PDB file of N, CA, C and O in Angstrom:
ATOM      1  N   MET A 868     123.316 124.731 309.861  1.00 50.00           N
ATOM      2  CA  MET A 868     123.769 126.092 309.786  1.00 50.00           C
ATOM      3  C   MET A 868     125.205 126.130 310.294  1.00 50.00           C
ATOM      4  O   MET A 868     125.485 125.665 311.374  1.00 50.00           O
ATOM      5  N   MET A 869     126.086 126.712 309.509  1.00 54.00           N
ATOM      6  CA  MET A 869     127.488 126.789 309.878  1.00 54.00           C
ATOM      7  C   MET A 869     127.807 128.181 310.398  1.00 54.00           C
ATOM      8  O   MET A 869     127.449 129.163 309.776  1.00 54.00           O
ATOM      9  N   ILE A 870     128.449 128.254 311.529  1.00 58.00           N
ATOM     10  CA  ILE A 870     128.825 129.531 312.113  1.00 58.00           C
ATOM     11  C   ILE A 870     130.311 129.730 311.886  1.00 58.00           C
ATOM     12  O   ILE A 870     131.123 128.875 312.244  1.00 58.00           O
ATOM     13  N   GLN A 871     130.650 130.865 311.296  1.00 59.00           N
ATOM     14  CA  GLN A 871     132.037 131.173 311.018  1.00 59.00           C
ATOM     15  C   GLN A 871     132.676 131.790 312.251  1.00 59.00           C
ATOM     16  O   GLN A 871     132.071 132.634 312.905  1.00 59.00           O
ATOM     17  N   PRO A 872     133.916 131.389 312.571  1.00 57.00           N
ATOM     18  CA  PRO A 872     134.583 132.002 313.722  1.00 57.00           C
ATOM     19  C   PRO A 872     134.889 133.464 313.449  1.00 57.00           C
ATOM     20  O   PRO A 872     135.184 133.855 312.330  1.00 57.00           O
ATOM     21  N   MET A 873     134.810 134.261 314.489  1.00 57.00           N
ATOM     22  CA  MET A 873     135.062 135.683 314.361  1.00 57.00           C
ATOM     23  C   MET A 873     136.553 135.937 314.554  1.00 57.00           C
ATOM     24  O   MET A 873     137.145 135.488 315.522  1.00 57.00           O
ATOM     25  N   THR A 874     137.150 136.630 313.630  1.00 53.00           N
ATOM     26  CA  THR A 874     138.560 136.951 313.758  1.00 53.00           C
ATOM     27  C   THR A 874     138.725 138.198 314.604  1.00 53.00           C
ATOM     28  O   THR A 874     137.797 138.978 314.761  1.00 53.00           O
ATOM     29  N   GLN A 875     139.915 138.374 315.146  1.00 48.00           N
ATOM     30  CA  GLN A 875     140.151 139.540 315.996  1.00 48.00           C
ATOM     31  C   GLN A 875     140.045 140.822 315.190  1.00 48.00           C
ATOM     32  O   GLN A 875     139.581 141.831 315.681  1.00 48.00           O
ATOM     33  N   ALA A 876     140.450 140.795 313.926  1.00 47.00           N
ATOM     34  CA  ALA A 876     140.349 141.992 313.088  1.00 47.00           C
ATOM     35  C   ALA A 876     138.896 142.388 312.890  1.00 47.00           C
ATOM     36  O   ALA A 876     138.542 143.557 312.937  1.00 47.00           O
ATOM     37  N   ALA A 877     138.035 141.404 312.685  1.00 46.00           N
ATOM     38  CA  ALA A 877     136.611 141.700 312.507  1.00 46.00           C
ATOM     39  C   ALA A 877     136.001 142.210 313.806  1.00 46.00           C
ATOM     40  O   ALA A 877     135.144 143.080 313.797  1.00 46.00           O
ATOM     41  N   ALA A 878     136.448 141.666 314.918  1.00 45.00           N
ATOM     42  CA  ALA A 878     135.909 142.094 316.200  1.00 45.00           C
ATOM     43  C   ALA A 878     136.328 143.520 316.530  1.00 45.00           C
ATOM     44  O   ALA A 878     135.562 144.282 317.091  1.00 45.00           O
ATOM     45  N   SER A 879     137.551 143.885 316.163  1.00 45.00           N
ATOM     46  CA  SER A 879     138.009 145.223 316.516  1.00 45.00           C
ATOM     47  C   SER A 879     137.588 146.273 315.503  1.00 45.00           C
ATOM     48  O   SER A 879     137.651 147.454 315.783  1.00 45.00           O
ATOM     49  N   SER A 880     137.144 145.856 314.313  1.00 46.00           N
ATOM     50  CA  SER A 880     136.745 146.834 313.307  1.00 46.00           C
ATOM     51  C   SER A 880     135.386 147.452 313.586  1.00 46.00           C
ATOM     52  O   SER A 880     135.064 148.503 313.074  1.00 46.00           O
ATOM     53  N   THR A 881     134.576 146.792 314.401  1.00 48.00           N
ATOM     54  CA  THR A 881     133.265 147.324 314.746  1.00 48.00           C
ATOM     55  C   THR A 881     133.152 147.427 316.256  1.00 48.00           C
ATOM     56  O   THR A 881     132.592 146.554 316.900  1.00 48.00           O
ATOM     57  N   PRO A 882     133.692 148.490 316.845  1.00 48.00           N
ATOM     58  CA  PRO A 882     133.633 148.615 318.301  1.00 48.00           C
ATOM     59  C   PRO A 882     132.210 148.843 318.774  1.00 48.00           C
ATOM     60  O   PRO A 882     131.411 149.482 318.104  1.00 48.00           O
ATOM     61  N   ALA A 883     131.916 148.298 319.925  1.00 50.00           N
ATOM     62  CA  ALA A 883     130.580 148.469 320.498  1.00 50.00           C
ATOM     63  C   ALA A 883     130.465 149.857 321.096  1.00 50.00           C
ATOM     64  O   ALA A 883     131.353 150.325 321.787  1.00 50.00           O
ATOM     65  N   SER A 884     129.374 150.499 320.807  1.00 48.00           N
ATOM     66  CA  SER A 884     129.151 151.840 321.330  1.00 48.00           C
ATOM     67  C   SER A 884     128.062 151.770 322.379  1.00 48.00           C
ATOM     68  O   SER A 884     127.013 151.167 322.156  1.00 48.00           O
ATOM     69  N   SER A 885     128.315 152.386 323.512  1.00 51.00           N
ATOM     70  CA  SER A 885     127.328 152.337 324.582  1.00 51.00           C
ATOM     71  C   SER A 885     126.123 153.220 324.288  1.00 51.00           C
ATOM     72  O   SER A 885     125.093 153.091 324.908  1.00 51.00           O
ATOM     73  N   SER A 886     126.255 154.132 323.309  1.00 53.00           N
ATOM     74  CA  SER A 886     125.139 155.025 323.008  1.00 53.00           C
ATOM     75  C   SER A 886     124.173 154.434 321.982  1.00 53.00           C
ATOM     76  O   SER A 886     123.079 154.936 321.825  1.00 53.00           O
ATOM     77  N   SER A 887     124.583 153.387 321.275  1.00 58.00           N
ATOM     78  CA  SER A 887     123.693 152.796 320.279  1.00 58.00           C
ATOM     79  C   SER A 887     122.709 151.862 320.971  1.00 58.00           C
ATOM     80  O   SER A 887     123.088 151.061 321.816  1.00 58.00           O
ATOM     81  N   PRO A 888     121.429 151.952 320.621  1.00 62.00           N
ATOM     82  CA  PRO A 888     120.433 151.103 321.270  1.00 62.00           C
ATOM     83  C   PRO A 888     120.579 149.654 320.814  1.00 62.00           C
ATOM     84  O   PRO A 888     120.892 149.371 319.668  1.00 62.00           O
ATOM     85  N   VAL A 889     120.374 148.746 321.733  1.00 62.00           N
ATOM     86  CA  VAL A 889     120.437 147.324 321.447  1.00 62.00           C
ATOM     87  C   VAL A 889     119.011 146.819 321.380  1.00 62.00           C
ATOM     88  O   VAL A 889     118.243 146.996 322.319  1.00 62.00           O
ATOM     89  N   SER A 890     118.671 146.205 320.261  1.00 66.00           N
ATOM     90  CA  SER A 890     117.306 145.697 320.146  1.00 66.00           C
ATOM     91  C   SER A 890     117.235 144.280 320.699  1.00 66.00           C
ATOM     92  O   SER A 890     118.214 143.543 320.717  1.00 66.00           O
ATOM     93  N   ALA A 891     116.079 143.911 321.157  1.00 61.00           N
ATOM     94  CA  ALA A 891     115.869 142.575 321.693  1.00 61.00           C
ATOM     95  C   ALA A 891     116.075 141.526 320.609  1.00 61.00           C
ATOM     96  O   ALA A 891     116.556 140.437 320.882  1.00 61.00           O
ATOM     97  N   LYS A 892     115.716 141.863 319.382  1.00 68.00           N
ATOM     98  CA  LYS A 892     115.879 140.926 318.272  1.00 68.00           C
ATOM     99  C   LYS A 892     117.354 140.635 318.021  1.00 68.00           C
ATOM    100  O   LYS A 892     117.741 139.490 317.814  1.00 68.00           O
ATOM    101  N   ASP A 893     118.197 141.679 318.058  1.00 75.00           N
ATOM    102  CA  ASP A 893     119.629 141.492 317.865  1.00 75.00           C
ATOM    103  C   ASP A 893     120.223 140.651 318.989  1.00 75.00           C
ATOM    104  O   ASP A 893     121.051 139.777 318.757  1.00 75.00           O
ATOM    105  N   THR A 894     119.800 140.927 320.213  1.00 71.00           N
ATOM    106  CA  THR A 894     120.294 140.191 321.366  1.00 71.00           C
ATOM    107  C   THR A 894     119.925 138.723 321.259  1.00 71.00           C
ATOM    108  O   THR A 894     120.746 137.845 321.514  1.00 71.00           O
ATOM    109  N   SER A 895     118.704 138.441 320.863  1.00 72.00           N
ATOM    110  CA  SER A 895     118.253 137.054 320.717  1.00 72.00           C
ATOM    111  C   SER A 895     119.024 136.330 319.629  1.00 72.00           C
ATOM    112  O   SER A 895     119.419 135.180 319.803  1.00 72.00           O
ATOM    113  N   ALA A 896     119.244 137.004 318.507  1.00 78.00           N
ATOM    114  CA  ALA A 896     119.974 136.386 317.402  1.00 78.00           C
ATOM    115  C   ALA A 896     121.409 136.083 317.815  1.00 78.00           C
ATOM    116  O   ALA A 896     121.931 134.993 317.523  1.00 78.00           O
ATOM    117  N   ASN A 897     122.049 137.017 318.504  1.00 82.00           N
ATOM    118  CA  ASN A 897     123.414 136.794 318.970  1.00 82.00           C
ATOM    119  C   ASN A 897     123.470 135.647 319.965  1.00 82.00           C
ATOM    120  O   ASN A 897     124.379 134.814 319.920  1.00 82.00           O
ATOM    121  N   TYR A 898     122.508 135.583 320.873  1.00 78.00           N
ATOM    122  CA  TYR A 898     122.486 134.513 321.861  1.00 78.00           C
ATOM    123  C   TYR A 898     122.308 133.155 321.186  1.00 78.00           C
ATOM    124  O   TYR A 898     122.990 132.193 321.533  1.00 78.00           O
ATOM    125  N   LEU A 899     121.411 133.088 320.212  1.00 79.00           N
ATOM    126  CA  LEU A 899     121.183 131.809 319.533  1.00 79.00           C
ATOM    127  C   LEU A 899     122.430 131.354 318.781  1.00 79.00           C
ATOM    128  O   LEU A 899     122.762 130.167 318.778  1.00 79.00           O
ATOM    129  N   GLN A 900     123.142 132.290 318.146  1.00 86.00           N
ATOM    130  CA  GLN A 900     124.382 131.929 317.459  1.00 86.00           C
ATOM    131  C   GLN A 900     125.413 131.393 318.449  1.00 86.00           C
ATOM    132  O   GLN A 900     126.082 130.391 318.182  1.00 86.00           O
ATOM    133  N   LEU A 901     125.531 132.052 319.596  1.00 83.00           N
ATOM    134  CA  LEU A 901     126.481 131.581 320.609  1.00 83.00           C
ATOM    135  C   LEU A 901     126.073 130.226 321.176  1.00 83.00           C
ATOM    136  O   LEU A 901     126.916 129.357 321.406  1.00 83.00           O
ATOM    137  N   LEU A 902     124.783 130.025 321.406  1.00 79.00           N
ATOM    138  CA  LEU A 902     124.298 128.756 321.932  1.00 79.00           C
ATOM    139  C   LEU A 902     124.567 127.618 320.957  1.00 79.00           C
ATOM    140  O   LEU A 902     125.025 126.537 321.351  1.00 79.00           O
ATOM    141  N   ILE A 903     124.310 127.854 319.683  1.00 83.00           N
ATOM    142  CA  ILE A 903     124.558 126.820 318.669  1.00 83.00           C
ATOM    143  C   ILE A 903     126.039 126.489 318.600  1.00 83.00           C
ATOM    144  O   ILE A 903     126.427 125.318 318.549  1.00 83.00           O
ATOM    145  N   ALA A 904     126.889 127.519 318.621  1.00 86.00           N
ATOM    146  CA  ALA A 904     128.333 127.279 318.586  1.00 86.00           C
ATOM    147  C   ALA A 904     128.784 126.509 319.823  1.00 86.00           C
ATOM    148  O   ALA A 904     129.618 125.594 319.738  1.00 86.00           O
ATOM    149  N   GLU A 905     128.209 126.851 320.981  1.00 81.00           N
ATOM    150  CA  GLU A 905     128.557 126.156 322.222  1.00 81.00           C
ATOM    151  C   GLU A 905     128.143 124.692 322.164  1.00 81.00           C
ATOM    152  O   GLU A 905     128.895 123.799 322.560  1.00 81.00           O
ATOM    153  N   LEU A 906     126.948 124.413 321.648  1.00 79.00           N
ATOM    154  CA  LEU A 906     126.473 123.039 321.557  1.00 79.00           C
ATOM    155  C   LEU A 906     127.291 122.222 320.560  1.00 79.00           C
ATOM    156  O   LEU A 906     127.552 121.037 320.781  1.00 79.00           O
ATOM    157  N   GLN A 907     127.721 122.846 319.465  1.00 83.00           N
ATOM    158  CA  GLN A 907     128.525 122.137 318.475  1.00 83.00           C
ATOM    159  C   GLN A 907     129.926 121.836 318.999  1.00 83.00           C
ATOM    160  O   GLN A 907     130.516 120.823 318.627  1.00 83.00           O
ATOM    161  N   ALA A 908     130.461 122.689 319.851  1.00 84.00           N
ATOM    162  CA  ALA A 908     131.831 122.531 320.310  1.00 84.00           C
ATOM    163  C   ALA A 908     131.938 121.826 321.660  1.00 84.00           C
ATOM    164  O   ALA A 908     133.046 121.624 322.149  1.00 84.00           O
ATOM    165  N   GLN A 909     130.828 121.426 322.238  1.00 80.00           N
ATOM    166  CA  GLN A 909     130.900 120.824 323.569  1.00 80.00           C
ATOM    167  C   GLN A 909     131.508 119.426 323.529  1.00 80.00           C
ATOM    168  O   GLN A 909     131.459 118.736 322.529  1.00 80.00           O
ATOM    169  N   ASP A 910     132.076 119.054 324.624  1.00 79.00           N
ATOM    170  CA  ASP A 910     132.699 117.743 324.781  1.00 79.00           C
ATOM    171  C   ASP A 910     131.606 116.702 325.001  1.00 79.00           C
ATOM    172  O   ASP A 910     130.815 116.838 325.945  1.00 79.00           O
ATOM    173  N   PRO A 911     131.524 115.668 324.165  1.00 78.00           N
ATOM    174  CA  PRO A 911     130.460 114.658 324.331  1.00 78.00           C
ATOM    175  C   PRO A 911     130.527 113.926 325.675  1.00 78.00           C
ATOM    176  O   PRO A 911     129.523 113.438 326.166  1.00 78.00           O
ATOM    177  N   THR A 912     131.718 113.859 326.267  1.00 82.00           N
ATOM    178  CA  THR A 912     131.836 113.171 327.555  1.00 82.00           C
ATOM    179  C   THR A 912     131.419 114.062 328.720  1.00 82.00           C
ATOM    180  O   THR A 912     131.233 113.583 329.828  1.00 82.00           O
ATOM    181  N   SER A 913     131.284 115.368 328.462  1.00 78.00           N
ATOM    182  CA  SER A 913     130.869 116.308 329.501  1.00 78.00           C
ATOM    183  C   SER A 913     129.911 117.329 328.897  1.00 78.00           C
ATOM    184  O   SER A 913     130.278 118.470 328.642  1.00 78.00           O
ATOM    185  N   PRO A 914     128.664 116.925 328.636  1.00 76.00           N
ATOM    186  CA  PRO A 914     127.723 117.824 327.965  1.00 76.00           C
ATOM    187  C   PRO A 914     127.323 119.008 328.834  1.00 76.00           C
ATOM    188  O   PRO A 914     127.550 119.035 330.049  1.00 76.00           O
ATOM    189  N   LEU A 915     126.703 119.986 328.195  1.00 72.00           N
ATOM    190  CA  LEU A 915     126.241 121.197 328.865  1.00 72.00           C
ATOM    191  C   LEU A 915     125.168 120.851 329.889  1.00 72.00           C
ATOM    192  O   LEU A 915     124.281 120.036 329.638  1.00 72.00           O
ATOM    193  N   ASP A 916     125.269 121.456 331.053  1.00 81.00           N
ATOM    194  CA  ASP A 916     124.303 121.247 332.125  1.00 81.00           C
ATOM    195  C   ASP A 916     122.962 121.865 331.734  1.00 81.00           C
ATOM    196  O   ASP A 916     122.895 123.057 331.440  1.00 81.00           O
ATOM    197  N   PRO A 917     121.874 121.087 331.716  1.00 83.00           N
ATOM    198  CA  PRO A 917     120.566 121.641 331.326  1.00 83.00           C
ATOM    199  C   PRO A 917     120.094 122.762 332.254  1.00 83.00           C
ATOM    200  O   PRO A 917     119.405 123.681 331.824  1.00 83.00           O
ATOM    201  N   ASN A 918     120.460 122.696 333.527  1.00 88.00           N
ATOM    202  CA  ASN A 918     120.065 123.763 334.451  1.00 88.00           C
ATOM    203  C   ASN A 918     120.747 125.076 334.091  1.00 88.00           C
ATOM    204  O   ASN A 918     120.138 126.146 334.168  1.00 88.00           O
ATOM    205  N   GLN A 919     121.998 124.983 333.679  1.00 84.00           N
ATOM    206  CA  GLN A 919     122.731 126.183 333.279  1.00 84.00           C
ATOM    207  C   GLN A 919     122.119 126.774 332.006  1.00 84.00           C
ATOM    208  O   GLN A 919     121.971 127.982 331.875  1.00 84.00           O
ATOM    209  N   MET A 920     121.744 125.919 331.055  1.00 80.00           N
ATOM    210  CA  MET A 920     121.130 126.388 329.815  1.00 80.00           C
ATOM    211  C   MET A 920     119.791 127.070 330.109  1.00 80.00           C
ATOM    212  O   MET A 920     119.492 128.121 329.549  1.00 80.00           O
ATOM    213  N   THR A 921     119.013 126.487 330.999  1.00 86.00           N
ATOM    214  CA  THR A 921     117.728 127.079 331.372  1.00 86.00           C
ATOM    215  C   THR A 921     117.933 128.448 332.020  1.00 86.00           C
ATOM    216  O   THR A 921     117.208 129.402 331.707  1.00 86.00           O
ATOM    217  N   ALA A 922     118.928 128.556 332.885  1.00 87.00           N
ATOM    218  CA  ALA A 922     119.213 129.836 333.535  1.00 87.00           C
ATOM    219  C   ALA A 922     119.626 130.886 332.508  1.00 87.00           C
ATOM    220  O   ALA A 922     119.232 132.059 332.612  1.00 87.00           O
ATOM    221  N   GLN A 923     120.386 130.486 331.489  1.00 82.00           N
ATOM    222  CA  GLN A 923     120.785 131.420 330.441  1.00 82.00           C
ATOM    223  C   GLN A 923     119.584 131.892 329.633  1.00 82.00           C
ATOM    224  O   GLN A 923     119.478 133.074 329.291  1.00 82.00           O
ATOM    225  N   ILE A 924     118.673 130.991 329.331  1.00 82.00           N
ATOM    226  CA  ILE A 924     117.479 131.357 328.560  1.00 82.00           C
ATOM    227  C   ILE A 924     116.589 132.299 329.376  1.00 82.00           C
ATOM    228  O   ILE A 924     116.055 133.274 328.841  1.00 82.00           O
ATOM    229  N   VAL A 925     116.457 132.031 330.668  1.00 87.00           N
ATOM    230  CA  VAL A 925     115.674 132.914 331.535  1.00 87.00           C
ATOM    231  C   VAL A 925     116.309 134.297 331.580  1.00 87.00           C
ATOM    232  O   VAL A 925     115.615 135.321 331.486  1.00 87.00           O
ATOM    233  N   SER A 926     117.632 134.346 331.692  1.00 86.00           N
ATOM    234  CA  SER A 926     118.324 135.635 331.710  1.00 86.00           C
ATOM    235  C   SER A 926     118.116 136.384 330.406  1.00 86.00           C
ATOM    236  O   SER A 926     117.925 137.608 330.405  1.00 86.00           O
ATOM    237  N   LEU A 927     118.137 135.681 329.293  1.00 82.00           N
ATOM    238  CA  LEU A 927     117.905 136.315 327.998  1.00 82.00           C
ATOM    239  C   LEU A 927     116.497 136.889 327.919  1.00 82.00           C
ATOM    240  O   LEU A 927     116.304 138.019 327.458  1.00 82.00           O
ATOM    241  N   ASN A 928     115.511 136.146 328.395  1.00 85.00           N
ATOM    242  CA  ASN A 928     114.136 136.646 328.384  1.00 85.00           C
ATOM    243  C   ASN A 928     113.985 137.869 329.275  1.00 85.00           C
ATOM    244  O   ASN A 928     113.274 138.823 328.922  1.00 85.00           O
ATOM    245  N   GLN A 929     114.652 137.874 330.418  1.00 89.00           N
ATOM    246  CA  GLN A 929     114.604 139.049 331.294  1.00 89.00           C
ATOM    247  C   GLN A 929     115.231 140.258 330.609  1.00 89.00           C
ATOM    248  O   GLN A 929     114.708 141.370 330.696  1.00 89.00           O
ATOM    249  N   LEU A 930     116.343 140.038 329.919  1.00 85.00           N
ATOM    250  CA  LEU A 930     116.995 141.126 329.198  1.00 85.00           C
ATOM    251  C   LEU A 930     116.082 141.665 328.105  1.00 85.00           C
ATOM    252  O   LEU A 930     115.951 142.875 327.933  1.00 85.00           O
ATOM    253  N   ASP A 931     115.435 140.782 327.362  1.00 84.00           N
ATOM    254  CA  ASP A 931     114.496 141.209 326.321  1.00 84.00           C
ATOM    255  C   ASP A 931     113.381 142.070 326.909  1.00 84.00           C
ATOM    256  O   ASP A 931     113.021 143.107 326.346  1.00 84.00           O
ATOM    257  N   GLN A 932     112.840 141.650 328.040  1.00 89.00           N
ATOM    258  CA  GLN A 932     111.770 142.414 328.666  1.00 89.00           C
ATOM    259  C   GLN A 932     112.255 143.776 329.144  1.00 89.00           C
ATOM    260  O   GLN A 932     111.554 144.778 328.981  1.00 89.00           O
ATOM    261  N   LEU A 933     113.464 143.837 329.706  1.00 90.00           N
ATOM    262  CA  LEU A 933     114.009 145.113 330.152  1.00 90.00           C
ATOM    263  C   LEU A 933     114.250 146.057 328.980  1.00 90.00           C
ATOM    264  O   LEU A 933     113.998 147.265 329.082  1.00 90.00           O
ATOM    265  N   ILE A 934     114.714 145.527 327.863  1.00 87.00           N
ATOM    266  CA  ILE A 934     114.929 146.359 326.675  1.00 87.00           C
ATOM    267  C   ILE A 934     113.601 146.904 326.167  1.00 87.00           C
ATOM    268  O   ILE A 934     113.494 148.077 325.804  1.00 87.00           O
ATOM    269  N   GLN A 935     112.563 146.070 326.160  1.00 89.00           N
ATOM    270  CA  GLN A 935     111.245 146.524 325.721  1.00 89.00           C
ATOM    271  C   GLN A 935     110.678 147.582 326.665  1.00 89.00           C
ATOM    272  O   GLN A 935     110.102 148.579 326.218  1.00 89.00           O
ATOM    273  N   ILE A 936     110.855 147.391 327.965  1.00 93.00           N
ATOM    274  CA  ILE A 936     110.376 148.378 328.934  1.00 93.00           C
ATOM    275  C   ILE A 936     111.106 149.696 328.739  1.00 93.00           C
ATOM    276  O   ILE A 936     110.493 150.770 328.757  1.00 93.00           O
ATOM    277  N   ARG A 937     112.411 149.619 328.533  1.00 91.00           N
ATOM    278  CA  ARG A 937     113.193 150.843 328.329  1.00 91.00           C
ATOM    279  C   ARG A 937     112.724 151.592 327.088  1.00 91.00           C
ATOM    280  O   ARG A 937     112.564 152.812 327.114  1.00 91.00           O
ATOM    281  N   SER A 938     112.490 150.872 326.001  1.00 89.00           N
ATOM    282  CA  SER A 938     112.054 151.546 324.777  1.00 89.00           C
ATOM    283  C   SER A 938     110.660 152.164 324.956  1.00 89.00           C
ATOM    284  O   SER A 938     110.385 153.248 324.450  1.00 89.00           O
ATOM    285  N   LEU A 939     109.781 151.484 325.696  1.00 92.00           N
ATOM    286  CA  LEU A 939     108.449 152.049 325.969  1.00 92.00           C
ATOM    287  C   LEU A 939     108.549 153.307 326.828  1.00 92.00           C
ATOM    288  O   LEU A 939     107.879 154.305 326.557  1.00 92.00           O
ATOM    289  N   LEU A 940     109.408 153.273 327.837  1.00 93.00           N
ATOM    290  CA  LEU A 940     109.577 154.444 328.696  1.00 93.00           C
ATOM    291  C   LEU A 940     110.213 155.608 327.940  1.00 93.00           C
ATOM    292  O   LEU A 940     109.861 156.762 328.178  1.00 93.00           O
ATOM    293  N   GLN A 941     111.137 155.310 327.034  1.00 90.00           N
ATOM    294  CA  GLN A 941     111.724 156.383 326.230  1.00 90.00           C
ATOM    295  C   GLN A 941     110.684 156.987 325.313  1.00 90.00           C
ATOM    296  O   GLN A 941     110.692 158.204 325.071  1.00 90.00           O
ATOM    297  N   GLY A 942     109.754 156.186 324.810  1.00 88.00           N
ATOM    298  CA  GLY A 942     108.679 156.693 323.976  1.00 88.00           C
ATOM    299  C   GLY A 942     107.729 157.587 324.742  1.00 88.00           C
ATOM    300  O   GLY A 942     107.230 158.593 324.241  1.00 88.00           O
ATOM    301  N   VAL A 943     107.458 157.239 325.982  1.00 89.00           N
ATOM    302  CA  VAL A 943     106.569 158.034 326.818  1.00 89.00           C
ATOM    303  C   VAL A 943     107.249 159.338 327.222  1.00 89.00           C
ATOM    304  O   VAL A 943     106.597 160.380 327.302  1.00 89.00           O
ATOM    305  N   ALA A 944     108.556 159.305 327.447  1.00 84.00           N
ATOM    306  CA  ALA A 944     109.290 160.489 327.888  1.00 84.00           C
ATOM    307  C   ALA A 944     109.404 161.533 326.794  1.00 84.00           C
ATOM    308  O   ALA A 944     109.606 162.709 327.084  1.00 84.00           O
ATOM    309  N   LYS A 945     109.247 161.163 325.552  1.00 78.00           N
ATOM    310  CA  LYS A 945     109.406 162.119 324.434  1.00 78.00           C
ATOM    311  C   LYS A 945     108.195 162.957 324.246  1.00 78.00           C
ATOM    312  O   LYS A 945     107.196 163.042 324.533  1.00 78.00           O
TER     313      LYS A 945
END
């Protein structure tokens, strides 16, 4: 899978809005794209620390759970 670099024009054409809900699926997809790009671009003489990668995956799972809890609470509040 080839990941295309994001140009500054593309990044600025779609500003992030704090009012738009972020889904866990979107967050996971973005994280996986970044992880793949990071692994492809890493220096073979200094590979990525496995402990750091594990911590990132744990953080992603925590974020997914918080997003799911928030959506459930918003459903109950309505």
